Amino acid sequence: MTVAWQQDQKRLTPDQVQSASFPMSRLGRRGYDEEHVRQFLAQVEQEIVTLMNEKTSLWNEVQRLRRRIIGRENGGDAVLFGREDAHVHAVQILSKAQLTADRYVADAQAYSHRLTEEARSRRDEILAEAQEHAEMVLKEASARAHEAAMAAFSEPPGGATEQERRGLQAELAYLRAFGEVYRTHLRAYTEGMLRSIDEWERREARSLEQASFDAAQGGDTRGGTGGGTAPDPVPPGAPSPEIVPPGGASPGSGR
Amino acid sequence: MYGDEVPLFFYSDLFIKYPEVREMFPISMRAQRDHLVGALAQIVSQVDDLEALTAFLQSLGRDHRKFGALADHYGAVGASLLATFAHFAGEGWTPELAADWAAAYDLVASVMIDAARRDEVLRPPYWTGTILACERRGYDIGVLHVRPEPRLDYLPGQSVSIESPRRPRLWRFYSMANAPRPDGTLEFHIRMVDGGAVSMALVYEVPVGEEIKIGPPVGMLTLDPTSGRDILMVAGSTGLAPLKALIEQIASLPRPPHVHLFFGARTADELYDLPSLDKMAGEYPWLRVVPAVSHDRRFNGEVGNITDVVARRGNWAAHDAYLAGPTEMVRRTAEMLAAAGMPGRQIHVEDFGWSEA
């Protein structure tokens, strides 16, 4: 170690402390206890070693910084080392802030993604249920109509009395009317269902507006032609056209 | 070695030294950092293929016009790039190394600036598109009708990037769904991506009359009119858009080849453009349209994965193939066709290159 203060002759070194001796007291008991003195000296030695290590590292740091200042002055670079350190510090602070912003945006986006996904799967469930229900009703109605028609035709021509025939025709008329009313109700019900789904969707879009506007950045890698990559739940498809004719029955009549 | 640290340092350095540049970037820089690293990697990997590298840099330079990048900005970027390298190289950063990198960057920047300048004479940095109409098709797809100002010339099958004022600094690529028309209007098919900031805004929010920014046309999914082969097209969902534009172009040829279009979606509801396709098939004797759904057993037609449907409908090795749609679907179909003996140069897929930001 070629550090400057070691050349100062007045300085106490650990060696000096270690080799220091204390004359024994002639009156025996009145002198210092030798063991205590030794212990104390060991402590002093340790302390000095520690101090010297600390000073050495500080000295190295001073030298390093001094070299940088000199280098700047000779090299013609106008930026002082202090400013450059401050700049790196600022870059690190900004980087940390940017990462935080990135995370907030990603979180908002993930939330929006989850919300849309859940809404979609609920929509699909409702649609599937409605479709199933509609199909069941339709099947039942057509089975009954078929039954009635079969009954009417299988009646032996001469076997039925005029009264029986009239009764059967009345029942057929009733069944037709019943089927018509049922279809009307079913249309109105299904359309109402679709309208409320549309309304739900509009509201969801509005509420998502804020969330996604905050997100507003990142994600959504490729729209358009690559847009089918998002993992969608499995939708069962729209109701079949028999169930929901365009502009079907009078709206609201069945509710 | 440093991963995300390097681009993170670069952008922070740039924004501290040139705060006005920050406005040109979105709030979240996550995707941006990946783009930067991707572009640098591409430059380094192509350093031995000067022709390809120059073409890449030229298109990058042209594309940056829409962001408002000016010649001055290149100096700022170069300074921050060198500062970043110096910071991470530490003791190993010598004046010679610095000079080499500075020279290399100047070369890259001058190619980009030069291409941007020559492009200035030819076209605006971006087009202003006015929304004429937005039709909702099914639940998640919107068809956007747009009039660009000035007129936007492109090849059928190409795409443009779009920025909505509701989602500033977020550009997304969409293909034109029509061949260039006399009145210059464009049609885009937009599928809503769950949680996708831009697609959601375009499908649900953009009102008629609103103005969007449109970047320059890009993409290599264009017709090879000299091949003489019949054509197989496979569209997944809104991947239909560029293929529909190609069909319109083919319709104007004196002797159109036979075209088989497979249009795949998850459910019948998502076959959002079938009436229009059926009408085209009725009009053009050379066009056959085969719709297929993958997740709807009630569907009255082809049911199954679109790649499998295409495979079981014949051997296509003597055709030219044009594929567009979700990445995974395009990849699988291209692999299937190659395995069935179709030469690679006959398989055309969407390629946006690196220009998204």
GROMACS .gro file of N, CA and C in nm, chain B residues 179-265:
model
  261
  434ALA      N    1  -6.036  -0.410  -5.374
  434ALA     CA    2  -5.936  -0.359  -5.468
  434ALA      C    3  -5.961  -0.208  -5.480
  435PRO      N    4  -5.859  -0.131  -5.523
  435PRO     CA    5  -5.878   0.014  -5.534
  435PRO      C    6  -6.003   0.048  -5.618
  436ARG      N    7  -6.083   0.142  -5.566
  436ARG     CA    8  -6.209   0.179  -5.633
  436ARG      C    9  -6.193   0.316  -5.696
  437PRO      N   10  -6.280   0.345  -5.794
  437PRO     CA   11  -6.274   0.478  -5.857
  437PRO      C   12  -6.290   0.590  -5.753
  438ASP      N   13  -6.379   0.570  -5.654
  438ASP     CA   14  -6.400   0.678  -5.556
  438ASP      C   15  -6.297   0.674  -5.443
  439GLY      N   16  -6.205   0.578  -5.448
  439GLY     CA   17  -6.094   0.576  -5.353
  439GLY      C   18  -6.128   0.525  -5.213
  440THR      N   19  -6.253   0.485  -5.187
  440THR     CA   20  -6.288   0.444  -5.051
  440THR      C   21  -6.230   0.306  -5.018
  441LEU      N   22  -6.209   0.285  -4.888
  441LEU     CA   23  -6.149   0.161  -4.840
  441LEU      C   24  -6.247   0.092  -4.744
  442GLU      N   25  -6.232  -0.042  -4.737
  442GLU     CA   26  -6.314  -0.119  -4.645
  442GLU      C   27  -6.220  -0.200  -4.557
  443PHE      N   28  -6.243  -0.194  -4.426
  443PHE     CA   29  -6.162  -0.273  -4.334
  443PHE      C   30  -6.251  -0.366  -4.254
  444HIS      N   31  -6.206  -0.489  -4.233
  444HIS     CA   32  -6.279  -0.583  -4.148
  444HIS      C   33  -6.205  -0.592  -4.015
  445ILE      N   34  -6.272  -0.553  -3.909
  445ILE     CA   35  -6.203  -0.546  -3.780
  445ILE      C   36  -6.269  -0.638  -3.679
  446ARG      N   37  -6.189  -0.728  -3.627
  446ARG     CA   38  -6.240  -0.821  -3.528
  446ARG      C   39  -6.200  -0.771  -3.390
  447MET      N   40  -6.296  -0.767  -3.299
  447MET     CA   41  -6.264  -0.717  -3.166
  447MET      C   42  -6.182  -0.820  -3.090
  448VAL      N   43  -6.064  -0.776  -3.045
  448VAL     CA   44  -5.979  -0.862  -2.964
  448VAL      C   45  -6.015  -0.833  -2.818
  449ASP      N   46  -6.037  -0.938  -2.739
  449ASP     CA   47  -6.071  -0.916  -2.598
  449ASP      C   48  -5.966  -0.828  -2.532
  450GLY      N   49  -6.010  -0.717  -2.476
  450GLY     CA   50  -5.917  -0.628  -2.407
  450GLY      C   51  -5.826  -0.552  -2.501
  451GLY      N   52  -5.844  -0.568  -2.631
  451GLY     CA   53  -5.759  -0.498  -2.727
  451GLY      C   54  -5.801  -0.352  -2.738
  452ALA      N   55  -5.713  -0.262  -2.698
  452ALA     CA   56  -5.749  -0.121  -2.688
  452ALA      C   57  -5.794  -0.065  -2.823
  453VAL      N   58  -5.719  -0.095  -2.929
  453VAL     CA   59  -5.749  -0.033  -3.057
  453VAL      C   60  -5.870  -0.097  -3.125
  454SER      N   61  -5.873  -0.231  -3.130
  454SER     CA   62  -5.983  -0.296  -3.201
  454SER      C   63  -6.115  -0.266  -3.133
  455MET      N   64  -6.117  -0.258  -3.000
  455MET     CA   65  -6.240  -0.228  -2.929
  455MET      C   66  -6.289  -0.088  -2.965
  456ALA      N   67  -6.195   0.006  -2.973
  456ALA     CA   68  -6.233   0.143  -3.008
  456ALA      C   69  -6.289   0.147  -3.150
  457LEU      N   70  -6.227   0.073  -3.241
  457LEU     CA   71  -6.270   0.079  -3.381
  457LEU      C   72  -6.404   0.010  -3.403
  458VAL      N   73  -6.430  -0.099  -3.331
  458VAL     CA   74  -6.556  -0.171  -3.351
  458VAL      C   75  -6.671  -0.102  -3.279
  459TYR      N   76  -6.647  -0.052  -3.158
  459TYR     CA   77  -6.757  -0.003  -3.076
  459TYR      C   78  -6.773   0.148  -3.071
  460GLU      N   79  -6.663   0.221  -3.087
  460GLU     CA   80  -6.670   0.361  -3.047
  460GLU      C   81  -6.661   0.462  -3.159
  461VAL      N   82  -6.586   0.428  -3.264
  461VAL     CA   83  -6.557   0.530  -3.364
  461VAL      C   84  -6.685   0.571  -3.437
  462PRO      N   85  -6.726   0.699  -3.427
  462PRO     CA   86  -6.848   0.743  -3.492
  462PRO      C   87  -6.824   0.785  -3.637
  463VAL      N   88  -6.931   0.784  -3.715
  463VAL     CA   89  -6.924   0.830  -3.854
  463VAL      C   90  -6.874   0.975  -3.854
  464GLY      N   91  -6.783   1.005  -3.944
  464GLY     CA   92  -6.731   1.142  -3.953
  464GLY      C   93  -6.598   1.159  -3.881
  465GLU      N   94  -6.564   1.067  -3.791
  465GLU     CA   95  -6.437   1.080  -3.720
  465GLU      C   96  -6.319   1.054  -3.815
  466GLU      N   97  -6.207   1.118  -3.783
  466GLU     CA   98  -6.090   1.102  -3.869
  466GLU      C   99  -5.986   1.013  -3.803
  467ILE      N  100  -5.933   0.920  -3.882
  467ILE     CA  101  -5.825   0.834  -3.833
  467ILE      C  102  -5.702   0.860  -3.919
  468LYS      N  103  -5.585   0.821  -3.866
  468LYS     CA  104  -5.463   0.831  -3.947
  468LYS      C  105  -5.435   0.695  -4.012
  469ILE      N  106  -5.391   0.701  -4.136
  469ILE     CA  107  -5.362   0.578  -4.210
  469ILE      C  108  -5.217   0.584  -4.259
  470GLY      N  109  -5.140   0.482  -4.225
  470GLY     CA  110  -5.000   0.476  -4.267
  470GLY      C  111  -4.988   0.425  -4.411
  471PRO      N  112  -4.865   0.422  -4.465
  471PRO     CA  113  -4.846   0.377  -4.603
  471PRO      C  114  -4.876   0.228  -4.619
  472PRO      N  115  -4.923   0.188  -4.740
  472PRO     CA  116  -4.955   0.047  -4.763
  472PRO      C  117  -4.831  -0.041  -4.760
  473VAL      N  118  -4.844  -0.158  -4.697
  473VAL     CA  119  -4.733  -0.253  -4.690
  473VAL      C  120  -4.789  -0.394  -4.714
  474GLY      N  121  -4.699  -0.490  -4.730
  474GLY     CA  122  -4.742  -0.629  -4.737
  474GLY      C  123  -4.716  -0.691  -4.873
  475MET      N  124  -4.685  -0.820  -4.868
  475MET     CA  125  -4.645  -0.892  -4.989
  475MET      C  126  -4.749  -0.994  -5.032
  476LEU      N  127  -4.869  -0.992  -4.971
  476LEU     CA  128  -4.971  -1.089  -5.010
  476LEU      C  129  -5.041  -1.037  -5.136
  477THR      N  130  -4.963  -1.024  -5.244
  477THR     CA  131  -5.019  -0.968  -5.366
  477THR      C  132  -5.020  -1.072  -5.476
  478LEU      N  133  -5.106  -1.049  -5.572
  478LEU     CA  134  -5.130  -1.148  -5.677
  478LEU      C  135  -5.008  -1.162  -5.769
  479ASP      N  136  -4.976  -1.289  -5.803
  479ASP     CA  137  -4.876  -1.315  -5.904
  479ASP      C  138  -4.952  -1.344  -6.034
  480PRO      N  139  -4.972  -1.241  -6.119
  480PRO     CA  140  -5.061  -1.257  -6.234
  480PRO      C  141  -4.997  -1.339  -6.345
  481THR      N  142  -4.867  -1.369  -6.334
  481THR     CA  143  -4.799  -1.440  -6.443
  481THR      C  144  -4.800  -1.590  -6.425
  482SER      N  145  -4.846  -1.640  -6.309
  482SER     CA  146  -4.824  -1.782  -6.278
  482SER      C  147  -4.905  -1.875  -6.368
  483GLY      N  148  -5.028  -1.835  -6.402
  483GLY     CA  149  -5.110  -1.920  -6.486
  483GLY      C  150  -5.175  -2.036  -6.412
  484ARG      N  151  -5.142  -2.053  -6.283
  484ARG     CA  152  -5.200  -2.162  -6.205
  484ARG      C  153  -5.335  -2.120  -6.147
  485ASP      N  154  -5.418  -2.219  -6.116
  485ASP     CA  155  -5.541  -2.190  -6.043
  485ASP      C  156  -5.505  -2.155  -5.899
  486ILE      N  157  -5.604  -2.102  -5.827
  486ILE     CA  158  -5.572  -2.043  -5.698
  486ILE      C  159  -5.653  -2.105  -5.585
  487LEU      N  160  -5.583  -2.133  -5.475
  487LEU     CA  161  -5.646  -2.176  -5.351
  487LEU      C  162  -5.632  -2.062  -5.250
  488MET      N  163  -5.744  -2.020  -5.191
  488MET     CA  164  -5.738  -1.917  -5.088
  488MET      C  165  -5.794  -1.975  -4.959
  489VAL      N  166  -5.725  -1.948  -4.848
  489VAL     CA  167  -5.775  -1.992  -4.719
  489VAL      C  168  -5.778  -1.873  -4.624
  490ALA      N  169  -5.900  -1.838  -4.579
  490ALA     CA  170  -5.916  -1.723  -4.491
  490ALA      C  171  -5.966  -1.769  -4.355
  491GLY      N  172  -5.904  -1.720  -4.249
  491GLY     CA  173  -5.953  -1.743  -4.114
  491GLY      C  174  -6.009  -1.612  -4.062
  492SER      N  175  -6.137  -1.612  -4.029
  492SER     CA  176  -6.202  -1.492  -3.974
  492SER      C  177  -6.175  -1.369  -4.061
  493THR      N  178  -6.129  -1.258  -4.002
  493THR     CA  179  -6.111  -1.136  -4.079
  493THR      C  180  -5.990  -1.142  -4.171
  494GLY      N  181  -5.919  -1.256  -4.170
  494GLY     CA  182  -5.815  -1.278  -4.272
  494GLY      C  183  -5.878  -1.280  -4.411
  495LEU      N  184  -6.010  -1.282  -4.413
  495LEU     CA  185  -6.082  -1.278  -4.541
  495LEU      C  186  -6.052  -1.148  -4.617
  496ALA      N  187  -6.031  -1.039  -4.542
  496ALA     CA  188  -6.021  -0.906  -4.605
  496ALA      C  189  -5.923  -0.900  -4.723
  497PRO      N  190  -5.794  -0.933  -4.703
  497PRO     CA  191  -5.702  -0.921  -4.816
  497PRO      C  192  -5.737  -1.014  -4.932
  498LEU      N  193  -5.794  -1.132  -4.900
  498LEU     CA  194  -5.828  -1.228  -5.004
  498LEU      C  195  -5.945  -1.178  -5.088
  499LYS      N  196  -6.039  -1.110  -5.022
  499LYS     CA  197  -6.153  -1.053  -5.094
  499LYS      C  198  -6.103  -0.946  -5.193
  500ALA      N  199  -6.005  -0.868  -5.148
  500ALA     CA  200  -5.948  -0.767  -5.237
  500ALA      C  201  -5.882  -0.835  -5.359
  501LEU      N  202  -5.816  -0.947  -5.334
  501LEU     CA  203  -5.752  -1.021  -5.445
  501LEU      C  204  -5.858  -1.075  -5.542
  502ILE      N  205  -5.969  -1.124  -5.487
  502ILE     CA  206  -6.076  -1.177  -5.574
  502ILE      C  207  -6.130  -1.065  -5.664
  503GLU      N  208  -6.144  -0.945  -5.606
  503GLU     CA  209  -6.190  -0.832  -5.687
  503GLU      C  210  -6.091  -0.802  -5.799
  504GLN      N  211  -5.962  -0.814  -5.766
  504GLN     CA  212  -5.861  -0.790  -5.869
  504GLN      C  213  -5.869  -0.898  -5.978
  505ILE      N  214  -5.884  -1.025  -5.935
  505ILE     CA  215  -5.890  -1.135  -6.031
  505ILE      C  216  -6.010  -1.118  -6.125
  506ALA      N  217  -6.120  -1.064  -6.069
  506ALA     CA  218  -6.241  -1.045  -6.150
  506ALA      C  219  -6.216  -0.950  -6.266
  507SER      N  220  -6.114  -0.864  -6.252
  507SER     CA  221  -6.088  -0.768  -6.359
  507SER      C  222  -5.989  -0.822  -6.462
  508LEU      N  223  -5.939  -0.944  -6.439
  508LEU     CA  224  -5.844  -1.001  -6.535
  508LEU      C  225  -5.920  -1.051  -6.658
  509PRO      N  226  -5.856  -1.048  -6.776
  509PRO     CA  227  -5.924  -1.095  -6.897
  509PRO      C  228  -5.958  -1.245  -6.889
  510ARG      N  229  -5.865  -1.325  -6.835
  510ARG     CA  230  -5.893  -1.469  -6.820
  510ARG      C  231  -5.867  -1.510  -6.676
  511PRO      N  232  -5.967  -1.495  -6.590
  511PRO     CA  233  -5.943  -1.524  -6.448
  511PRO      C  234  -5.917  -1.672  -6.424
  512PRO      N  235  -5.821  -1.706  -6.338
  512PRO     CA  236  -5.800  -1.847  -6.302
  512PRO      C  237  -5.915  -1.896  -6.215
  513HIS      N  238  -5.925  -2.028  -6.197
  513HIS     CA  239  -6.024  -2.080  -6.103
  513HIS      C  240  -5.977  -2.051  -5.961
  514VAL      N  241  -6.070  -2.008  -5.879
  514VAL     CA  242  -6.036  -1.974  -5.740
  514VAL      C  243  -6.124  -2.055  -5.646
  515HIS      N  244  -6.060  -2.126  -5.553
  515HIS     CA  245  -6.131  -2.193  -5.444
  515HIS      C  246  -6.106  -2.111  -5.318
  516LEU      N  247  -6.210  -2.055  -5.260
  516LEU     CA  248  -6.193  -1.979  -5.136
  516LEU      C  249  -6.253  -2.058  -5.020
  517PHE      N  250  -6.168  -2.095  -4.924
  517PHE     CA  251  -6.215  -2.155  -4.799
  517PHE      C  252  -6.222  -2.046  -4.694
  518PHE      N  253  -6.341  -2.031  -4.635
  518PHE     CA  254  -6.361  -1.924  -4.538
  518PHE      C  255  -6.396  -1.990  -4.405
  519GLY      N  256  -6.304  -1.985  -4.310
  519GLY     CA  257  -6.322  -2.054  -4.184
  519GLY      C  258  -6.348  -1.960  -4.068
  520ALA      N  259  -6.430  -2.007  -3.974
  520ALA     CA  260  -6.454  -1.931  -3.850
  520ALA      C  261  -6.492  -2.031  -3.743
   0.00000   0.00000   0.00000
